Amino acid sequence: MAQQKTRIVLALGGNALQADSKDTRAESQLVTAKETAKPIVDLIQEGHEVIIAHGNGPQVGQMIATYETAAQANANIPVMPFPECGAMSQGYIGYHLQQAIRQEMIARGMEKNVATIVTQVVVDKSDPGFRNPTKPVGSFFTEEDAKKLMAEKGYTMKEDAGRGWRRVVASPEPIDVVEAPIVKTLVEAGHVVITVGGGGVPVINTGKGVLEGVPAVIDKDFASEKIAEMLDADYLIILTAVEKVAIHFNSPQQKELDTMTVKEAQQYIGEGHFAPGSMLPKVKAALKFVESKDGRRALITSLEKAKEGIAGKTGTVLTK
């Protein structure tokens, strides 16, 4: 498989952008991006078509918190709307990845263009996620300030594990990627594309093709799966902090999995082996991709092992 040219959607986990979760400086992220670029360029150098997706949780949270803190100090400073913060984070993270990947390719004597597409992802305004927002974003507030924000701005605020009150937003399912045709054109022209950053900017269709941004967070694994389907990718590679998926995780019975069929994955999900918000969405996204068309494969592994995983030497491979 490693010698065959394949179209790969690579979904980067948070550890690929921030080596230290407490160090959120832009300079540190760029340093991490340069290390992240090496295994990505390994795949490009082998002749694969690589489309890169990524998360944005810490970055977009920091942006929102910065605006909220400034607005608390000065009432004349407006809070930046959530969709705009998502778009800003796509550009900021994409810029770092573009720089890092381009620099690594130049060092290897490779000539390819790298582009970031600010990507809008369509969601259904009737998605049940909007009725029960659960994704915490931004700063912590006192109960008094939280109730004020709910009254003045219509935010949904919830108490967060005794640490204070935070705004929560919906996490709807992606149903379409607006810029998919542009991404496909660039990929087929031989360029490296970064897309659906942070799951994409969530938009709803208000009628006659008019799109409107909504305050929500689309899971980047599900958005990666959607763009992988739309681009007719051969492989969806979901990168995380571990080399293989495990059942009975963190127990004496822990067992790492080399492969999972659709039936096995469904069984493990039913038995509650995968944590919500962690491994569960990764397995569900991988499952959806391999079910979407015969011959498609999904791989869950660490960034450093991606090349070996495609060669069948490690990682957890999901097949139909």
CSV table of C-alpha atoms in Angstrom, one decimal:
chain,number,residue,atom,x,y,z
A,1,MET,CA,0.0,0.0,0.0
A,2,ALA,CA,2.9,2.4,0.8
A,3,GLN,CA,4.1,2.4,-2.8
A,4,GLN,CA,0.6,3.0,-4.3
A,5,LYS,CA,-0.5,6.6,-4.8
A,6,THR,CA,-3.5,7.2,-2.6
A,7,ARG,CA,-5.6,10.2,-1.7
A,8,ILE,CA,-5.4,10.7,2.0
A,9,VAL,CA,-7.3,13.0,4.4
A,10,LEU,CA,-5.2,13.6,7.4
A,11,ALA,CA,-7.0,14.7,10.6
A,12,LEU,CA,-4.5,16.3,13.0
A,13,GLY,CA,-5.2,16.1,16.7
A,14,GLY,CA,-4.5,18.9,19.2
A,15,ASN,CA,-1.1,17.4,20.1
A,16,ALA,CA,0.1,18.1,16.5
A,17,LEU,CA,-0.4,21.8,17.1
A,18,GLN,CA,0.4,22.3,20.8
A,19,ALA,CA,3.0,20.1,22.4
A,20,ASP,CA,2.3,21.7,25.8
A,21,SER,CA,-1.4,22.4,26.5
A,22,LYS,CA,-0.4,25.2,28.9
A,23,ASP,CA,1.8,27.0,26.4
A,24,THR,CA,-0.6,28.7,24.0
A,25,ARG,CA,1.9,31.2,22.5
A,26,ALA,CA,1.8,31.5,18.7
A,27,GLU,CA,5.6,31.1,18.6
A,28,SER,CA,5.4,27.8,20.4
A,29,GLN,CA,2.7,26.6,18.0
A,30,LEU,CA,4.9,27.4,15.0
A,31,VAL,CA,7.7,25.3,16.5
A,32,THR,CA,5.4,22.4,17.0
A,33,ALA,CA,4.0,22.8,13.5
A,34,LYS,CA,7.6,22.4,12.1
A,35,GLU,CA,7.8,19.0,13.8
A,36,THR,CA,4.3,18.0,12.7
A,37,ALA,CA,5.3,18.9,9.1
A,38,LYS,CA,7.9,16.1,8.9
A,39,PRO,CA,5.7,13.0,8.9
A,40,ILE,CA,3.2,14.9,6.7
A,41,VAL,CA,5.9,15.6,4.1
A,42,ASP,CA,7.0,11.9,4.3
A,43,LEU,CA,3.6,11.0,2.9
A,44,ILE,CA,3.7,13.7,0.2
A,45,GLN,CA,7.2,12.6,-0.8
A,46,GLU,CA,6.0,9.1,-1.3
A,47,GLY,CA,3.6,10.5,-3.9
A,48,HIS,CA,0.3,10.5,-2.0
A,49,GLU,CA,-2.2,13.3,-2.4
A,50,VAL,CA,-2.5,14.7,1.1
A,51,ILE,CA,-5.4,16.9,2.4
A,52,ILE,CA,-4.9,18.2,5.9
A,53,ALA,CA,-7.6,18.8,8.5
A,54,HIS,CA,-7.1,20.0,12.1
A,55,GLY,CA,-8.7,20.9,15.3
A,56,ASN,CA,-8.8,24.4,16.8
A,57,GLY,CA,-10.2,24.0,20.4
A,58,PRO,CA,-7.4,25.7,22.4
A,59,GLN,CA,-6.8,28.4,19.8
A,60,VAL,CA,-10.4,29.5,19.3
A,61,GLY,CA,-11.1,29.2,23.0
A,62,GLN,CA,-8.1,31.6,23.6
A,63,MET,CA,-9.5,34.1,21.0
A,64,ILE,CA,-12.9,34.1,22.6
A,65,ALA,CA,-11.5,34.4,26.1
A,66,THR,CA,-9.3,37.4,25.0
A,67,TYR,CA,-12.3,39.2,23.5
A,68,GLU,CA,-14.4,38.5,26.6
A,69,THR,CA,-11.8,39.7,29.0
A,70,ALA,CA,-11.3,42.9,27.0
A,71,ALA,CA,-15.1,43.5,26.8
A,72,GLN,CA,-15.3,43.0,30.6
A,73,ALA,CA,-12.7,45.7,31.1
A,74,ASN,CA,-14.1,48.1,28.5
A,75,ALA,CA,-17.8,48.0,27.5
A,76,ASN,CA,-17.0,49.7,24.2
A,77,ILE,CA,-15.0,46.7,23.0
A,78,PRO,CA,-17.3,44.3,21.2
A,79,VAL,CA,-17.0,40.5,21.6
A,80,MET,CA,-16.1,38.9,18.3
A,81,PRO,CA,-18.9,36.5,17.1
A,82,PHE,CA,-18.1,32.8,17.4
A,83,PRO,CA,-18.2,32.0,13.6
A,84,GLU,CA,-15.7,34.8,13.0
A,85,CYS,CA,-13.4,33.5,15.7
A,86,GLY,CA,-13.5,30.1,13.9
A,87,ALA,CA,-12.6,31.6,10.6
A,88,MET,CA,-9.7,33.5,12.2
A,89,SER,CA,-8.4,30.3,13.8
A,90,GLN,CA,-8.5,28.6,10.4
A,91,GLY,CA,-6.3,31.3,8.9
A,92,TYR,CA,-3.9,31.4,11.9
A,93,ILE,CA,-3.4,27.7,12.2
A,94,GLY,CA,-3.3,27.2,8.4
A,95,TYR,CA,-0.6,29.9,8.1
A,96,HIS,CA,1.6,28.0,10.6
A,97,LEU,CA,1.1,24.7,8.8
A,98,GLN,CA,1.7,26.2,5.4
A,99,GLN,CA,5.0,27.7,6.6
A,100,ALA,CA,6.1,24.5,8.3
A,101,ILE,CA,5.2,22.2,5.4
A,102,ARG,CA,6.6,24.4,2.7
A,103,GLN,CA,9.9,24.8,4.7
A,104,GLU,CA,10.2,21.1,5.1
A,105,MET,CA,9.5,20.4,1.4
A,106,ILE,CA,12.1,23.0,0.4
A,107,ALA,CA,14.7,21.3,2.7
A,108,ARG,CA,14.0,18.1,0.8
A,109,GLY,CA,14.2,19.7,-2.7
A,110,MET,CA,10.5,19.3,-3.3
A,111,GLU,CA,8.4,21.9,-5.2
A,112,LYS,CA,4.7,22.0,-4.2
A,113,ASN,CA,2.2,24.7,-3.3
A,114,VAL,CA,0.4,24.6,0.0
A,115,ALA,CA,-2.9,26.5,0.5
A,116,THR,CA,-5.3,27.0,3.4
A,117,ILE,CA,-9.0,27.2,2.5
A,118,VAL,CA,-11.2,29.0,5.0
A,119,THR,CA,-13.9,26.4,4.9
A,120,GLN,CA,-17.6,26.7,5.7
A,121,VAL,CA,-19.5,23.5,6.7
A,122,VAL,CA,-23.2,23.3,6.4
A,123,VAL,CA,-25.2,22.1,9.4
A,124,ASP,CA,-29.0,21.6,9.8
A,125,LYS,CA,-30.6,24.3,11.9
A,126,SER,CA,-32.9,21.6,13.2
A,127,ASP,CA,-30.0,19.4,14.4
A,128,PRO,CA,-30.7,18.2,18.0
A,129,GLY,CA,-27.4,19.6,19.1
A,130,PHE,CA,-28.9,23.1,19.0
A,131,ARG,CA,-31.5,22.1,21.5
A,132,ASN,CA,-29.0,20.9,24.0
A,133,PRO,CA,-25.7,22.8,23.6
A,134,THR,CA,-22.8,21.0,25.4
A,135,LYS,CA,-19.5,22.3,24.1
A,136,PRO,CA,-17.8,24.7,26.5
A,137,VAL,CA,-15.9,27.6,25.0
A,138,GLY,CA,-14.2,30.8,26.2
A,139,SER,CA,-13.7,32.2,29.7
A,140,PHE,CA,-15.0,31.3,33.1
A,141,PHE,CA,-17.6,33.6,34.7
A,142,THR,CA,-19.3,34.1,38.1
A,143,GLU,CA,-22.9,32.9,38.3
A,144,GLU,CA,-24.0,36.6,38.4
A,145,ASP,CA,-22.1,37.5,35.3
A,146,ALA,CA,-23.2,34.3,33.5
A,147,LYS,CA,-26.9,35.1,34.2
A,148,LYS,CA,-26.3,38.6,32.9
A,149,LEU,CA,-24.9,37.3,29.6
A,150,MET,CA,-27.7,34.9,29.3
A,151,ALA,CA,-30.2,37.7,29.7
A,152,GLU,CA,-28.4,40.3,27.5
A,153,LYS,CA,-26.9,38.1,24.7
A,154,GLY,CA,-29.0,35.0,24.8
A,155,TYR,CA,-26.0,32.8,25.5
A,156,THR,CA,-26.4,29.3,27.1
A,157,MET,CA,-24.2,29.2,30.2
A,158,LYS,CA,-23.5,26.2,32.4
A,159,GLU,CA,-21.5,25.6,35.5
A,160,ASP,CA,-18.3,23.7,34.6
A,161,ALA,CA,-17.0,21.3,37.2
A,162,GLY,CA,-16.9,23.8,40.1
A,163,ARG,CA,-14.5,26.1,38.2
A,164,GLY,CA,-17.1,28.7,37.3
A,165,TRP,CA,-19.7,29.2,34.5
A,166,ARG,CA,-18.9,29.0,30.8
A,167,ARG,CA,-20.7,29.5,27.6
A,168,VAL,CA,-21.7,26.3,25.8
A,169,VAL,CA,-22.5,25.9,22.1
A,170,ALA,CA,-24.0,23.2,20.0
A,171,SER,CA,-22.0,20.5,18.3
A,172,PRO,CA,-24.1,19.6,15.2
A,173,GLU,CA,-23.3,17.0,12.5
A,174,PRO,CA,-21.8,18.2,9.2
A,175,ILE,CA,-24.0,17.7,6.2
A,176,ASP,CA,-22.0,19.5,3.4
A,177,VAL,CA,-18.7,21.3,2.8
A,178,VAL,CA,-19.3,24.5,0.8
A,179,GLU,CA,-15.7,24.8,-0.6
A,180,ALA,CA,-15.3,21.1,-1.4
A,181,PRO,CA,-15.2,21.7,-5.2
A,182,ILE,CA,-12.4,24.3,-4.7
A,183,VAL,CA,-10.4,21.8,-2.5
A,184,LYS,CA,-10.9,19.1,-5.1
A,185,THR,CA,-9.6,21.3,-7.9
A,186,LEU,CA,-6.5,22.2,-6.0
A,187,VAL,CA,-5.8,18.6,-5.0
A,188,GLU,CA,-6.2,17.4,-8.5
A,189,ALA,CA,-3.8,20.1,-9.7
A,190,GLY,CA,-1.2,18.6,-7.4
A,191,HIS,CA,-1.3,21.1,-4.5
A,192,VAL,CA,-1.4,20.4,-0.8
A,193,VAL,CA,-4.6,21.7,0.8
A,194,ILE,CA,-5.5,22.5,4.4
A,195,THR,CA,-9.2,22.5,5.0
A,196,VAL,CA,-12.2,22.1,7.4
A,197,GLY,CA,-9.9,23.6,10.2
A,198,GLY,CA,-11.6,23.2,13.6
A,199,GLY,CA,-14.4,21.3,11.9
A,200,GLY,CA,-15.1,24.3,9.6
A,201,VAL,CA,-17.1,27.4,10.2
A,202,PRO,CA,-20.6,26.1,10.9
A,203,VAL,CA,-23.2,27.7,8.6
A,204,ILE,CA,-26.9,27.2,7.9
A,205,ASN,CA,-28.7,27.7,4.6
A,206,THR,CA,-31.2,30.4,5.2
A,207,GLY,CA,-32.7,30.0,1.7
A,208,LYS,CA,-31.8,30.8,-1.9
A,209,GLY,CA,-28.2,29.7,-1.2
A,210,VAL,CA,-27.6,32.4,1.5
A,211,LEU,CA,-25.4,31.0,4.2
A,212,GLU,CA,-25.3,32.3,7.8
A,213,GLY,CA,-22.7,31.5,10.4
A,214,VAL,CA,-24.0,30.0,13.7
A,215,PRO,CA,-22.3,29.7,17.1
A,216,ALA,CA,-21.4,26.0,17.2
A,217,VAL,CA,-18.4,23.6,17.1
A,218,ILE,CA,-18.4,20.8,14.5
A,219,ASP,CA,-16.3,17.9,15.6
A,220,LYS,CA,-13.2,17.9,13.4
A,221,ASP,CA,-13.1,14.2,13.0
A,222,PHE,CA,-16.7,14.2,11.6
A,223,ALA,CA,-15.8,17.2,9.3
A,224,SER,CA,-12.7,15.3,8.2
A,225,GLU,CA,-14.8,12.3,7.4
A,226,LYS,CA,-17.3,14.4,5.4
A,227,ILE,CA,-14.6,16.1,3.2
A,228,ALA,CA,-12.9,12.7,2.8
A,229,GLU,CA,-16.2,11.3,1.3
A,230,MET,CA,-16.7,14.3,-0.9
A,231,LEU,CA,-13.1,14.1,-2.3
A,232,ASP,CA,-13.4,10.3,-2.8
A,233,ALA,CA,-10.4,9.7,-0.7
A,234,ASP,CA,-8.9,6.3,-0.3
A,235,TYR,CA,-7.8,6.8,3.3
A,236,LEU,CA,-9.0,8.7,6.3
A,237,ILE,CA,-6.2,8.9,8.8
A,238,ILE,CA,-7.2,10.2,12.2
A,239,LEU,CA,-4.2,11.2,14.3
A,240,THR,CA,-4.2,11.2,18.0
A,241,ALA,CA,-1.9,10.8,21.0
A,242,VAL,CA,-1.8,7.0,21.0
A,243,GLU,CA,-0.4,4.5,18.4
A,244,LYS,CA,-3.4,2.2,18.5
A,245,VAL,CA,-7.1,2.1,19.7
A,246,ALA,CA,-7.6,0.0,22.8
A,247,ILE,CA,-10.5,-1.6,24.5
A,248,HIS,CA,-10.6,-1.8,28.3
A,249,PHE,CA,-8.5,1.3,28.2
A,250,ASN,CA,-6.5,2.1,31.3
A,251,SER,CA,-7.3,-1.2,33.0
A,252,PRO,CA,-5.3,-4.5,33.6
A,253,GLN,CA,-7.4,-6.0,30.7
A,254,GLN,CA,-6.3,-3.2,28.2
A,255,LYS,CA,-5.9,-4.6,24.7
A,256,GLU,CA,-4.6,-2.7,21.7
A,257,LEU,CA,-6.3,-3.4,18.4
A,258,ASP,CA,-4.5,-3.8,15.1
A,259,THR,CA,-7.7,-4.0,13.1
A,260,MET,CA,-11.4,-3.5,13.5
A,261,THR,CA,-14.2,-4.5,11.2
A,262,VAL,CA,-17.4,-2.4,11.1
A,263,LYS,CA,-19.2,-5.1,13.1
A,264,GLU,CA,-16.5,-5.2,15.8
A,265,ALA,CA,-16.4,-1.4,16.1
A,266,GLN,CA,-20.2,-1.2,16.6
A,267,GLN,CA,-19.9,-3.9,19.2
A,268,TYR,CA,-17.1,-2.0,21.1
A,269,ILE,CA,-19.1,1.2,20.9
A,270,GLY,CA,-22.2,-0.5,22.3
A,271,GLU,CA,-20.1,-1.9,25.2
A,272,GLY,CA,-18.8,1.6,26.0
A,273,HIS,CA,-15.1,1.1,25.4
A,274,PHE,CA,-14.5,4.5,23.9
A,275,ALA,CA,-14.7,7.8,25.8
A,276,PRO,CA,-17.1,10.5,24.5
A,277,GLY,CA,-15.2,13.6,23.4
A,278,SER,CA,-12.0,11.5,23.1
A,279,MET,CA,-11.7,8.2,21.2
A,280,LEU,CA,-15.5,7.7,20.5
A,281,PRO,CA,-15.8,10.4,17.8
A,282,LYS,CA,-12.7,9.2,16.1
A,283,VAL,CA,-14.0,5.6,15.9
A,284,LYS,CA,-17.4,6.8,14.8
A,285,ALA,CA,-15.9,9.0,12.1
A,286,ALA,CA,-13.6,6.2,10.9
A,287,LEU,CA,-16.6,3.8,10.9
A,288,LYS,CA,-18.8,6.2,8.8
A,289,PHE,CA,-16.0,6.6,6.2
A,290,VAL,CA,-15.4,2.9,5.6
A,291,GLU,CA,-19.1,2.2,5.4
A,292,SER,CA,-19.6,4.9,2.8
A,293,LYS,CA,-18.0,3.0,-0.1
A,294,ASP,CA,-16.3,-0.3,-0.7
A,295,GLY,CA,-12.5,-0.2,-0.6
A,296,ARG,CA,-12.2,2.7,1.7
A,297,ARG,CA,-10.0,2.4,4.8
A,298,ALA,CA,-9.5,4.4,7.9
A,299,LEU,CA,-6.5,4.4,10.2
A,300,ILE,CA,-6.3,5.7,13.7
A,301,THR,CA,-2.7,6.2,15.0
A,302,SER,CA,-0.2,8.8,16.2
A,303,LEU,CA,1.3,11.4,13.9
A,304,GLU,CA,4.7,9.9,14.1
A,305,LYS,CA,3.4,6.4,13.0
A,306,ALA,CA,1.3,7.6,10.1
A,307,LYS,CA,3.7,6.4,7.4
A,308,GLU,CA,4.1,3.0,9.1
A,309,GLY,CA,0.4,2.8,9.5
A,310,ILE,CA,-0.3,3.1,5.8
A,311,ALA,CA,2.4,0.5,5.2
A,312,GLY,CA,0.3,-1.8,7.5
A,313,LYS,CA,3.0,-2.0,10.2
A,314,THR,CA,1.1,-0.3,13.1
A,315,GLY,CA,-2.0,1.7,14.1
A,316,THR,CA,-5.6,0.5,14.1
A,317,VAL,CA,-7.1,-0.1,10.7
A,318,LEU,CA,-10.9,-0.1,10.2
A,319,THR,CA,-12.2,-2.0,7.2
A,320,LYS,CA,-15.7,-2.8,6.0
